[in-house]
């Protein structure tokens, strides 16, 4: 895309985040969507493009009373919303529609109106992975890390530091689920889930939603909100089976999506003031930092352990507390996007003073797919 | 250990693999055009797209590439148990369990040598597992 041609003009999370047994999944989408419309003073009738994952765009358009001219149901897991942003930029620039709504809602904790997930025993994962006893992401997403640790000499203490530092950010965010400080010992003494991953290295599981509204930048002045411009975008997919990931020390989806976004944006790593790296588990920021080129191979663990991503550090990462402490409904990418938008608007609880460029990097499935969006608050 | 582990349901494209395990063979595939050896099964080469592929036997020798040790209850399994990915001597990797071995970080050393072993789950399905190499 041409940098800066598309702007986020509306953004909001659901009214509540956390354990929400009184609201169904589709209503979480709608609640967030209505909040985002209120943010930029639009009504459902003003929206003509709909993108979503978890529900179909048909369900969301109908539920909200929208007649779309463009829909996108890309559903590749938690980074689907980054990819929706990318596709929306193309659609808006091509004139396929004028105002796009991207919604997320997930009753990940309370499971109200959320279909149960199952793996077909005739699928490749059903035939060649499920017989060996994996039980969801904590036992699959985590499998590569021992290879990563051996290759680069990374310690469990260093991985624990990812959780410790993000809890420091969460402490600044009133809406974060977990805000009490933790130490490396707390992490390493928490319950073993799937060695080497302990409870505090795994994301929480909560209910919530989020929505974004995008339009062409030349219309951004018509809205009451501070526009957040899209500078660059990238996406890719690798494999639905963690066992078939080409290299357990790097994500091919990350190394395609990330560099493409930087190339489109025409920026270098030194230009980045704020970074979100989808953290379903504590090893993901390590892969993200290396695969996006912020640090060299094998340097990410020390980079975080030395507090470079912590409050006061030179590269603030996951400033809402991340999936480890803020919230994680299952497809967390929308909340990473919301934090990037807040930082660019200058209204984040843990605001990075003077931040002008935010990189928001998502993962989908278990290293299965990826989407990267680069935002700026500077008028193009 | 109540309950049963999930079992595969073969498709026309994978049936040969599951017939192989019943007969004590670990089948992978080889491309006749580019010599790429691959798994899981499909009737074309994922490296070059050629449909000219053959089924070939793997030696059954492998090394331990990575794993986790699951500590929570799971029907059909007795925790803690390792969910592992092994690298076959021929190159492809596959998920498996490591048997005849303590399920501890000390016993499960990355890159340790392993060999395939087969366990019938019922009349229809035999799963390949890996154990520490004896030879």
Short mmCIF file of C-alpha atoms in Angstrom, two decimals:
data_model
loop_
_atom_site.label_atom_id
_atom_site.label_comp_id
_atom_site.label_asym_id
_atom_site.label_seq_id
_atom_site.Cartn_x
_atom_site.Cartn_y
_atom_site.Cartn_z
CA UNK A 1 0.00 0.00 0.00
CA UNK A 2 0.98 3.64 -0.37
CA UNK A 3 2.01 4.76 3.15
CA UNK A 4 -0.49 6.89 5.00
CA UNK A 5 -3.37 6.63 2.53
CA UNK A 6 -5.67 4.89 5.03
CA UNK A 7 -6.50 5.98 8.57
CA UNK A 8 -8.07 4.38 11.63
CA UNK A 9 -10.77 6.87 12.67
CA UNK A 10 -12.69 4.72 15.15
CA UNK A 11 -11.37 2.29 17.75
CA UNK A 12 -12.75 0.75 20.90
CA UNK A 13 -12.75 -2.34 23.04
CA UNK A 14 -15.87 -3.92 24.51
CA UNK A 15 -17.34 -2.06 27.46
CA UNK A 16 -15.99 -4.74 29.81
CA UNK A 17 -13.15 -7.23 29.59
CA UNK A 18 -12.69 -10.28 31.80
CA UNK A 19 -15.10 -12.97 32.90
CA UNK A 20 -18.39 -12.00 31.23
CA UNK A 21 -20.96 -14.82 31.45
CA UNK A 22 -23.79 -12.32 30.86
CA UNK A 23 -22.91 -11.55 27.24
CA UNK A 24 -22.66 -13.81 24.20
CA UNK A 25 -19.85 -13.85 21.68
CA UNK A 26 -21.73 -12.10 18.89
CA UNK A 27 -22.86 -9.40 21.31
CA UNK A 28 -19.22 -8.85 22.31
CA UNK A 29 -18.57 -8.10 18.60
CA UNK A 30 -21.56 -5.75 18.55
CA UNK A 31 -20.72 -4.05 21.84
CA UNK A 32 -17.22 -3.24 20.61
CA UNK A 33 -18.52 -2.20 17.18
CA UNK A 34 -21.07 0.18 18.70
CA UNK A 35 -18.37 1.64 20.95
CA UNK A 36 -16.10 2.19 17.93
CA UNK A 37 -18.95 3.81 15.99
CA UNK A 38 -19.71 6.08 18.94
CA UNK A 39 -15.99 6.95 19.07
CA UNK A 40 -16.17 8.46 15.57
CA UNK A 41 -19.90 9.34 15.54
CA UNK A 42 -21.00 6.85 12.92
CA UNK A 43 -24.11 4.69 12.69
CA UNK A 44 -24.33 1.18 11.24
CA UNK A 45 -25.82 2.67 8.08
CA UNK A 46 -22.58 4.61 7.52
CA UNK A 47 -20.51 1.42 7.31
CA UNK A 48 -20.17 -0.28 3.91
CA UNK A 49 -17.36 -2.76 4.53
CA UNK A 50 -17.21 -5.51 7.17
CA UNK A 51 -14.34 -7.78 8.16
CA UNK A 52 -14.32 -10.22 11.05
CA UNK A 53 -13.09 -13.58 12.33
CA UNK A 54 -14.68 -15.95 14.81
CA UNK A 55 -18.09 -15.07 13.41
CA UNK A 56 -18.75 -14.68 9.68
CA UNK A 57 -19.02 -11.21 8.12
CA UNK A 58 -22.55 -12.23 7.14
CA UNK A 59 -23.48 -12.76 10.79
CA UNK A 60 -21.91 -9.48 11.88
CA UNK A 61 -23.38 -7.40 9.02
CA UNK A 62 -26.84 -8.80 9.67
CA UNK A 63 -26.62 -8.47 13.45
CA UNK A 64 -25.52 -4.83 13.25
CA UNK A 65 -27.86 -3.89 10.40
CA UNK A 66 -25.11 -3.16 7.89
CA UNK A 67 -25.45 -3.61 4.11
CA UNK A 68 -21.84 -4.14 3.03
CA UNK A 69 -20.33 -3.63 -0.41
CA UNK A 70 -17.20 -5.46 0.72
CA UNK A 71 -16.66 -8.31 3.19
CA UNK A 72 -13.59 -10.16 4.42
CA UNK A 73 -13.85 -13.30 6.54
CA UNK A 74 -10.15 -14.11 6.69
CA UNK A 75 -9.87 -16.34 9.75
CA UNK A 76 -6.32 -17.46 10.37
CA UNK A 77 -6.39 -17.10 14.14
CA UNK A 78 -5.40 -14.21 16.37
CA UNK A 79 -3.69 -12.13 13.68
CA UNK A 80 -6.77 -12.18 11.44
CA UNK A 81 -7.49 -8.60 12.48
CA UNK A 82 -4.07 -7.34 11.36
CA UNK A 83 -4.73 -9.02 8.04
CA UNK A 84 -8.21 -7.47 7.90
CA UNK A 85 -6.56 -4.05 8.29
CA UNK A 86 -4.24 -4.87 5.41
CA UNK A 87 -7.06 -6.09 3.16
CA UNK A 88 -9.22 -3.12 4.13
CA UNK A 89 -6.45 -0.74 3.07
CA UNK A 90 -6.39 -2.36 -0.37
CA UNK A 91 -10.17 -2.34 -0.67
CA UNK A 92 -10.49 1.29 0.43
CA UNK A 93 -7.71 2.44 -1.87
CA UNK A 94 -9.34 0.59 -4.75
CA UNK A 95 -12.73 2.20 -4.03
CA UNK A 96 -14.48 -1.09 -3.27
CA UNK A 97 -16.00 0.56 -0.22
CA UNK A 98 -15.57 3.74 1.82
CA UNK A 99 -15.84 2.90 5.52
CA UNK A 100 -14.69 -0.44 6.92
CA UNK A 101 -15.62 -1.92 10.28
CA UNK A 102 -13.41 -4.70 11.66
CA UNK A 103 -14.87 -6.56 14.63
CA UNK A 104 -13.64 -9.06 17.17
CA UNK A 105 -15.59 -10.61 20.01
CA UNK A 106 -14.79 -13.78 21.86
CA UNK A 107 -16.37 -15.53 24.78
CA UNK A 108 -13.12 -17.37 25.31
CA UNK A 109 -13.59 -17.85 29.03
CA UNK A 110 -17.35 -18.13 29.53
CA UNK A 111 -18.00 -19.86 26.19
CA UNK A 112 -21.39 -18.20 25.73
CA UNK A 113 -22.47 -18.55 22.11
CA UNK A 114 -19.04 -19.79 21.09
CA UNK A 115 -18.97 -23.06 19.19
CA UNK A 116 -16.63 -25.63 20.77
CA UNK A 117 -13.41 -26.16 18.87
CA UNK A 118 -12.48 -29.63 17.71
CA UNK A 119 -9.94 -31.17 15.35
CA UNK A 120 -11.30 -33.46 12.64
CA UNK A 121 -9.54 -36.85 13.04
CA UNK A 122 -9.27 -37.02 9.22
CA UNK A 123 -7.43 -33.68 8.96
CA UNK A 124 -3.64 -33.78 8.80
CA UNK A 125 -3.39 -32.43 12.36
CA UNK A 126 -6.04 -34.93 13.45
CA UNK A 127 -4.09 -37.81 11.95
CA UNK A 128 -0.51 -36.83 12.67
CA UNK A 129 -0.58 -34.68 15.82
CA UNK A 130 -3.69 -35.26 17.92
CA UNK A 131 -2.93 -38.96 18.64
CA UNK A 132 0.10 -37.85 20.66
CA UNK A 133 -1.85 -35.98 23.31
CA UNK A 134 -1.66 -32.26 22.68
CA UNK A 135 -4.33 -30.33 24.55
CA UNK A 136 -4.62 -26.94 22.91
CA UNK A 137 -2.10 -24.12 22.50
CA UNK A 138 -0.19 -24.61 25.82
CA UNK A 139 0.99 -28.00 24.53
CA UNK A 140 1.55 -27.05 20.87
CA UNK A 141 2.61 -23.42 20.58
CA UNK A 142 5.25 -24.18 23.19
CA UNK A 143 6.93 -27.17 21.50
CA UNK A 144 9.54 -25.19 19.53
CA UNK A 145 10.99 -23.37 22.52
CA UNK A 146 13.44 -26.02 23.80
CA UNK A 147 15.08 -26.00 20.36
CA UNK A 148 15.23 -22.18 20.46
CA UNK A 149 16.72 -22.29 23.98
CA UNK A 150 19.34 -24.87 23.06
CA UNK A 151 20.31 -23.07 19.85
CA UNK A 152 20.82 -19.69 21.53
CA UNK A 153 21.61 -20.65 25.11
CA UNK A 154 18.42 -19.05 26.43
CA UNK A 155 17.51 -19.74 30.06
CA UNK A 156 14.16 -20.29 31.75
CA UNK A 157 14.94 -17.21 33.86
CA UNK A 158 15.20 -15.09 30.72
CA UNK A 159 11.86 -16.35 29.45
CA UNK A 160 10.35 -15.65 32.86
CA UNK A 161 11.55 -12.05 32.53
CA UNK A 162 9.18 -11.53 29.59
CA UNK A 163 6.26 -12.12 31.97
CA UNK A 164 7.82 -10.02 34.74
CA UNK A 165 8.38 -6.99 32.51
CA UNK A 166 4.94 -7.15 30.95
CA UNK A 167 3.36 -7.26 34.40
CA UNK A 168 5.14 -3.94 35.08
CA UNK A 169 3.33 -2.47 32.07
CA UNK A 170 0.02 -4.05 33.12
CA UNK A 171 0.32 -2.37 36.52
CA UNK A 172 -0.14 0.96 34.71
CA UNK A 173 -3.30 -0.15 32.91
CA UNK A 174 -6.56 -0.01 34.91
CA UNK A 175 -8.27 -2.47 32.55
CA UNK A 176 -5.54 -5.12 32.77
CA UNK A 177 -6.65 -8.41 34.35
CA UNK A 178 -3.45 -8.99 36.35
CA UNK A 179 -1.72 -5.92 37.81
CA UNK A 180 0.20 -7.12 40.87
CA UNK A 181 3.98 -7.21 40.43
CA UNK A 182 5.64 -10.60 39.95
CA UNK A 183 9.24 -11.75 40.16
CA UNK A 184 11.25 -14.28 38.16
CA UNK A 185 10.91 -16.63 41.15
CA UNK A 186 7.13 -16.23 41.11
CA UNK A 187 7.10 -17.24 37.45
CA UNK A 188 9.48 -20.17 37.91
CA UNK A 189 7.56 -21.41 40.96
CA UNK A 190 4.15 -21.18 39.34
CA UNK A 191 2.39 -24.39 38.38
CA UNK A 192 3.99 -26.45 35.60
CA UNK A 193 1.72 -26.60 32.58
CA UNK A 194 3.89 -28.06 29.83
CA UNK A 195 7.62 -28.10 30.60
CA UNK A 196 9.32 -25.69 30.28
CA UNK A 197 6.19 -23.52 30.39
CA UNK A 198 4.74 -22.60 33.76
CA UNK A 199 1.40 -20.94 34.38
CA UNK A 200 2.74 -17.37 34.44
CA UNK A 201 4.43 -17.88 31.06
CA UNK A 202 1.01 -18.62 29.51
CA UNK A 203 -1.66 -16.11 28.52
CA UNK A 204 -4.79 -15.71 30.52
CA UNK A 205 -8.20 -16.67 29.13
CA UNK A 206 -10.90 -14.00 29.26
CA UNK A 207 -13.92 -12.63 27.39
CA UNK A 208 -13.99 -9.41 25.40
CA UNK A 209 -14.10 -7.66 22.08
CA UNK A 210 -12.67 -4.85 20.02
CA UNK A 211 -13.43 -2.99 16.81
CA UNK A 212 -11.72 -0.63 14.36
CA UNK A 213 -13.14 1.71 11.74
CA UNK A 214 -10.97 2.66 8.76
CA UNK A 215 -11.39 5.06 5.88
CA UNK A 216 -9.23 6.87 3.33
CA UNK A 217 -7.01 9.49 4.89
CA UNK A 218 -8.52 12.33 2.86
CA UNK A 219 -11.78 11.73 4.77
CA UNK A 220 -10.11 11.54 8.18
CA UNK A 221 -10.66 15.26 8.86
CA UNK A 222 -14.43 14.61 8.82
CA UNK A 223 -14.15 12.63 12.03
CA UNK A 224 -13.80 13.90 15.60
CA UNK A 225 -10.96 11.52 16.49
CA UNK A 226 -7.23 11.95 16.01
CA UNK A 227 -6.47 9.90 12.88
CA UNK A 228 -3.99 7.06 13.13
CA UNK A 229 -2.48 6.38 9.72
CA UNK A 230 -1.47 2.99 8.34
CA UNK A 231 2.10 3.20 7.10
CA UNK A 232 2.83 -0.38 6.14
CA UNK A 233 1.33 -3.85 6.21
CA UNK A 234 2.39 -7.47 5.80
CA UNK A 235 0.89 -10.93 6.06
CA UNK A 236 1.80 -14.56 5.55
CA UNK A 237 0.94 -18.12 6.57
CA UNK A 238 3.10 -21.16 7.11
CA UNK A 239 1.52 -24.32 8.54
CA UNK A 240 -1.50 -25.56 10.50
CA UNK A 241 0.77 -28.11 12.24
CA UNK A 242 3.46 -26.99 14.66
CA UNK A 243 5.42 -30.19 13.91
CA UNK A 244 5.78 -29.05 10.30
CA UNK A 245 7.12 -25.55 11.02
CA UNK A 246 10.23 -25.33 8.84
CA UNK A 247 12.60 -24.14 11.59
CA UNK A 248 11.79 -24.13 15.31
CA UNK A 249 14.00 -21.10 15.94
CA UNK A 250 12.21 -18.74 13.56
CA UNK A 251 8.72 -18.25 12.15
CA UNK A 252 8.60 -18.09 8.36
CA UNK A 253 5.26 -16.28 8.59
CA UNK A 254 6.92 -13.63 10.79
CA UNK A 255 9.90 -13.21 8.44
CA UNK A 256 7.58 -12.63 5.48
CA UNK A 257 4.98 -10.37 7.12
CA UNK A 258 7.31 -8.20 9.22
CA UNK A 259 9.87 -7.15 6.60
CA UNK A 260 7.11 -6.54 4.05
CA UNK A 261 5.44 -4.09 6.42
CA UNK A 262 8.73 -2.24 7.01
CA UNK A 263 9.36 -2.12 3.27
CA UNK A 264 5.93 -0.65 2.57
CA UNK A 265 6.30 1.88 5.36
CA UNK A 266 9.77 2.86 4.23
CA UNK A 267 11.03 3.04 7.81
CA UNK A 268 13.92 1.47 9.68
CA UNK A 269 13.89 -0.16 13.11
CA UNK A 270 15.39 2.95 14.69
CA UNK A 271 12.26 4.87 13.69
CA UNK A 272 10.02 2.66 15.84
CA UNK A 273 8.87 4.16 19.15
CA UNK A 274 6.47 1.46 20.28
CA UNK A 275 6.08 -2.24 19.56
CA UNK A 276 3.35 -4.77 20.13
CA UNK A 277 4.23 -8.46 19.67
CA UNK A 278 1.34 -10.87 20.15
CA UNK A 279 2.26 -12.86 23.25
CA UNK A 280 0.06 -15.89 23.75
CA UNK A 281 3.11 -17.36 25.51
CA UNK A 282 6.28 -15.78 26.88
CA UNK A 283 8.54 -16.98 24.06
CA UNK A 284 6.67 -15.08 21.34
CA UNK A 285 8.26 -11.66 21.94
CA UNK A 286 11.65 -13.39 21.54
CA UNK A 287 10.75 -14.81 18.14
CA UNK A 288 9.08 -11.53 17.13
CA UNK A 289 12.05 -9.33 18.05
CA UNK A 290 14.46 -11.52 16.09
CA UNK A 291 12.23 -12.32 13.11
CA UNK A 292 11.29 -8.66 12.63
CA UNK A 293 14.94 -7.71 12.81
CA UNK A 294 14.89 -5.52 15.93
CA UNK A 295 17.78 -7.58 17.33
CA UNK A 296 20.16 -10.19 15.93
CA UNK A 297 19.64 -13.93 16.14
CA UNK A 298 19.87 -15.15 19.70
CA UNK A 299 19.87 -11.63 21.17
CA UNK A 300 16.19 -11.20 22.08
CA UNK A 301 16.21 -12.97 25.45
CA UNK A 302 19.04 -10.82 26.79
CA UNK A 303 17.46 -7.71 25.25
CA UNK A 304 14.32 -8.24 27.31
CA UNK A 305 16.11 -9.50 30.42
CA UNK A 306 18.19 -6.30 30.35
CA UNK A 307 14.93 -4.31 30.54
CA UNK A 308 15.11 -2.69 27.10
CA UNK A 309 11.37 -3.36 26.61
CA UNK A 310 10.37 -2.44 30.19
CA UNK A 311 9.00 0.92 31.36
CA UNK A 312 11.81 3.42 30.78
CA UNK A 313 13.54 1.12 28.26
CA UNK A 314 14.52 2.12 24.75
CA UNK A 315 11.90 -0.03 22.98
CA UNK A 316 8.63 -0.30 24.93
CA UNK A 317 6.90 -3.60 24.08
CA UNK A 318 3.39 -4.79 24.93
CA UNK A 319 2.58 -1.70 26.95
CA UNK A 320 -0.93 -2.90 27.85
CA UNK A 321 0.59 -5.91 29.65
CA UNK A 322 -0.02 -8.18 26.66
CA UNK A 323 -1.83 -11.48 26.48
CA UNK A 324 0.11 -12.54 29.56
CA UNK A 325 -1.42 -9.85 31.81
CA UNK A 326 -3.90 -7.56 30.01
CA UNK A 327 -6.41 -9.92 28.46
CA UNK A 328 -6.50 -12.82 26.02
CA UNK A 329 -9.78 -14.03 24.60
CA UNK A 330 -8.22 -16.56 22.23
CA UNK A 331 -7.66 -14.27 19.24
CA UNK A 332 -5.73 -11.50 20.97
CA UNK A 333 -4.59 -9.55 17.89
CA UNK A 334 -7.40 -7.02 18.14
CA UNK A 335 -6.24 -5.91 21.60
CA UNK A 336 -2.67 -5.40 20.35
CA UNK A 337 -4.09 -3.20 17.56
CA UNK A 338 -6.17 -1.26 20.10
CA UNK A 339 -3.08 -0.53 22.21
CA UNK A 340 -1.13 0.64 19.15
CA UNK A 341 -4.01 2.99 18.26
CA UNK A 342 -4.19 4.31 21.84
CA UNK A 343 -0.44 4.97 21.81
CA UNK A 344 -0.68 6.80 18.49
CA UNK A 345 -3.63 8.84 19.73
CA UNK A 346 -1.66 9.67 22.86
CA UNK A 347 -4.28 8.28 25.23
CA UNK A 348 -2.76 4.99 26.44
CA UNK A 349 -2.66 4.47 30.22
CA UNK A 350 1.07 3.75 29.87
CA UNK A 351 1.59 6.43 27.23
CA UNK A 352 5.01 6.60 25.55
CA UNK A 353 5.68 10.32 25.38
CA UNK A 354 6.17 11.60 21.86
CA UNK A 355 5.67 8.22 20.20
CA UNK A 356 5.12 8.65 16.45
CA UNK A 357 5.45 5.14 15.03
CA UNK A 358 3.99 1.93 16.42
CA UNK A 359 4.57 -1.57 15.01
CA UNK A 360 1.87 -4.12 15.76
CA UNK A 361 2.80 -7.72 15.04
CA UNK A 362 0.37 -10.62 15.27
CA UNK A 363 0.48 -14.38 15.13
CA UNK A 364 -2.33 -16.73 14.13
CA UNK A 365 -2.75 -20.36 15.04
CA UNK A 366 0.45 -21.80 16.51
CA UNK A 367 3.08 -19.98 14.41
CA UNK A 368 0.59 -20.73 11.63
CA UNK A 369 0.06 -17.25 10.21
CA UNK A 370 1.13 -13.67 10.77
CA UNK A 371 0.11 -10.09 10.15
CA UNK A 372 2.09 -6.90 10.79
CA UNK A 373 0.70 -3.35 10.76
CA UNK A 374 2.77 -0.18 11.14
CA UNK A 375 0.91 2.91 12.37
CA UNK A 376 1.84 6.57 12.68
CA UNK A 377 0.14 9.66 14.07
CA UNK A 378 2.05 11.95 11.71
CA UNK A 379 0.06 13.44 8.83
CA UNK A 380 1.31 11.81 5.63
CA UNK B 1 -5.51 -43.01 32.10
CA UNK B 2 -9.27 -43.37 31.65
CA UNK B 3 -10.54 -42.72 28.16
CA UNK B 4 -8.72 -43.23 24.92
CA UNK B 5 -6.22 -41.23 22.96
CA UNK B 6 -7.63 -39.64 19.77
CA UNK B 7 -6.99 -41.88 16.79
CA UNK B 8 -6.42 -40.91 13.17
CA UNK B 9 -9.03 -41.37 10.47
CA UNK B 10 -7.12 -42.15 7.27
CA UNK B 11 -8.06 -40.46 3.99
CA UNK B 12 -7.43 -41.83 0.48
CA UNK B 13 -4.20 -39.81 0.35
CA UNK B 14 -2.85 -41.05 3.70
CA UNK B 15 -4.13 -44.64 3.79
CA UNK B 16 -0.80 -46.08 2.62
CA UNK B 17 0.94 -44.56 5.66
CA UNK B 18 -1.46 -46.19 8.10
CA UNK B 19 -1.33 -49.54 6.21
CA UNK B 20 2.44 -49.24 6.56
CA UNK B 21 2.45 -48.77 10.32
CA UNK B 22 0.23 -51.83 10.71
CA UNK B 23 2.89 -53.80 8.83
CA UNK B 24 5.72 -52.30 10.91
CA UNK B 25 6.88 -49.88 8.20
CA UNK B 26 7.36 -46.12 8.39
CA UNK B 27 6.53 -44.73 4.95
CA UNK B 28 7.54 -41.30 3.74
CA UNK B 29 7.40 -39.99 0.18
CA UNK B 30 10.02 -39.02 -2.36
CA UNK B 31 9.68 -36.78 -5.41
CA UNK B 32 10.90 -38.39 -8.62
CA UNK B 33 11.66 -35.00 -10.13
CA UNK B 34 13.45 -33.07 -7.38
CA UNK B 35 14.30 -35.91 -4.92
CA UNK B 36 12.63 -34.05 -2.03
CA UNK B 37 11.60 -36.42 0.77
CA UNK B 38 8.55 -35.34 2.71
CA UNK B 39 5.87 -36.02 5.30
CA UNK B 40 2.88 -35.84 5.97
CA UNK B 41 1.59 -37.76 2.95
CA UNK B 42 0.11 -36.13 -0.15
CA UNK B 43 0.12 -37.32 -3.77
CA UNK B 44 2.38 -34.53 -5.03
CA UNK B 45 5.63 -32.90 -4.03
CA UNK B 46 5.24 -29.87 -1.72
CA UNK B 47 8.65 -28.60 -2.86
CA UNK B 48 8.07 -28.54 -6.65
CA UNK B 49 4.44 -29.51 -7.29
CA UNK B 50 5.26 -32.66 -9.26
CA UNK B 51 2.71 -35.47 -9.13
CA UNK B 52 5.48 -37.95 -9.84
CA UNK B 53 6.11 -39.20 -6.31
CA UNK B 54 6.77 -42.58 -4.76
CA UNK B 55 6.33 -44.05 -1.32
CA UNK B 56 9.62 -45.04 0.26
CA UNK B 57 10.50 -46.65 3.57
CA UNK B 58 12.21 -44.58 6.25
CA UNK B 59 14.98 -46.18 8.28
CA UNK B 60 13.14 -45.44 11.53
CA UNK B 61 16.23 -43.71 12.90
CA UNK B 62 15.60 -40.20 14.20
CA UNK B 63 16.79 -37.56 16.63
CA UNK B 64 14.83 -35.59 19.22
CA UNK B 65 14.18 -32.12 17.75
CA UNK B 66 12.02 -30.53 20.48
CA UNK B 67 9.25 -31.32 22.96
CA UNK B 68 7.16 -30.26 25.92
CA UNK B 69 6.24 -32.39 28.93
CA UNK B 70 2.53 -32.06 29.55
CA UNK B 71 1.54 -32.02 33.22
CA UNK B 72 -2.23 -31.78 33.09
CA UNK B 73 -4.75 -34.64 32.98
CA UNK B 74 -5.74 -35.80 29.50
CA UNK B 75 -7.99 -38.77 28.71
CA UNK B 76 -5.91 -41.66 27.38
CA UNK B 77 -2.63 -40.32 28.79
CA UNK B 78 -0.82 -40.49 32.09
CA UNK B 79 0.84 -37.16 32.92
CA UNK B 80 3.54 -36.09 32.86
CA UNK B 81 4.10 -37.17 29.26
CA UNK B 82 6.24 -35.69 26.51
CA UNK B 83 4.74 -34.48 23.24
CA UNK B 84 7.73 -34.57 20.95
CA UNK B 85 8.81 -33.68 17.43
CA UNK B 86 11.49 -35.94 15.99
CA UNK B 87 13.63 -35.46 12.91
CA UNK B 88 13.91 -38.56 10.75
CA UNK B 89 17.29 -39.51 9.37
CA UNK B 90 15.82 -38.77 5.91
CA UNK B 91 14.92 -35.19 6.90
CA UNK B 92 11.16 -34.95 7.52
CA UNK B 93 9.91 -34.28 11.05
CA UNK B 94 6.90 -35.78 12.81
CA UNK B 95 5.09 -35.47 16.10
CA UNK B 96 5.21 -38.50 18.37
CA UNK B 97 5.56 -39.68 21.95
CA UNK B 98 8.86 -40.94 23.32
CA UNK B 99 8.37 -44.36 24.91
CA UNK B 100 10.55 -46.64 27.04
CA UNK B 101 12.11 -43.52 28.55
CA UNK B 102 11.60 -41.41 31.67
CA UNK B 103 9.45 -38.40 30.86
CA UNK B 104 11.87 -35.90 32.38
CA UNK B 105 14.05 -33.09 31.01
CA UNK B 106 17.11 -35.05 32.22
CA UNK B 107 16.17 -38.20 30.28
CA UNK B 108 14.91 -36.35 27.21
CA UNK B 109 17.98 -34.69 25.77
CA UNK B 110 17.62 -32.75 22.54
CA UNK B 111 19.36 -34.47 19.62
CA UNK B 112 19.40 -37.84 21.39
CA UNK B 113 19.21 -40.77 18.98
CA UNK B 114 15.87 -42.52 18.69
CA UNK B 115 14.31 -45.39 16.78
CA UNK B 116 10.76 -46.06 15.70
CA UNK B 117 8.54 -48.62 17.40
CA UNK B 118 4.95 -49.47 16.60
CA UNK B 119 1.99 -49.99 18.90
CA UNK B 120 -1.36 -51.26 17.68
CA UNK B 121 -4.20 -49.21 19.17
CA UNK B 122 -6.92 -51.46 17.73
CA UNK B 123 -7.41 -53.65 14.64
CA UNK B 124 -7.40 -50.61 12.38
CA UNK B 125 -4.79 -48.23 13.73
CA UNK B 126 -1.13 -48.71 14.65
CA UNK B 127 0.74 -45.59 15.81
CA UNK B 128 4.45 -44.99 15.34
CA UNK B 129 6.29 -44.01 18.53
CA UNK B 130 9.99 -43.44 19.15
CA UNK B 131 12.27 -44.81 21.87
CA UNK B 132 15.94 -44.26 22.71
CA UNK B 133 18.09 -45.97 20.05
CA UNK B 134 19.47 -49.35 21.06
CA UNK B 135 21.96 -49.85 18.27
#
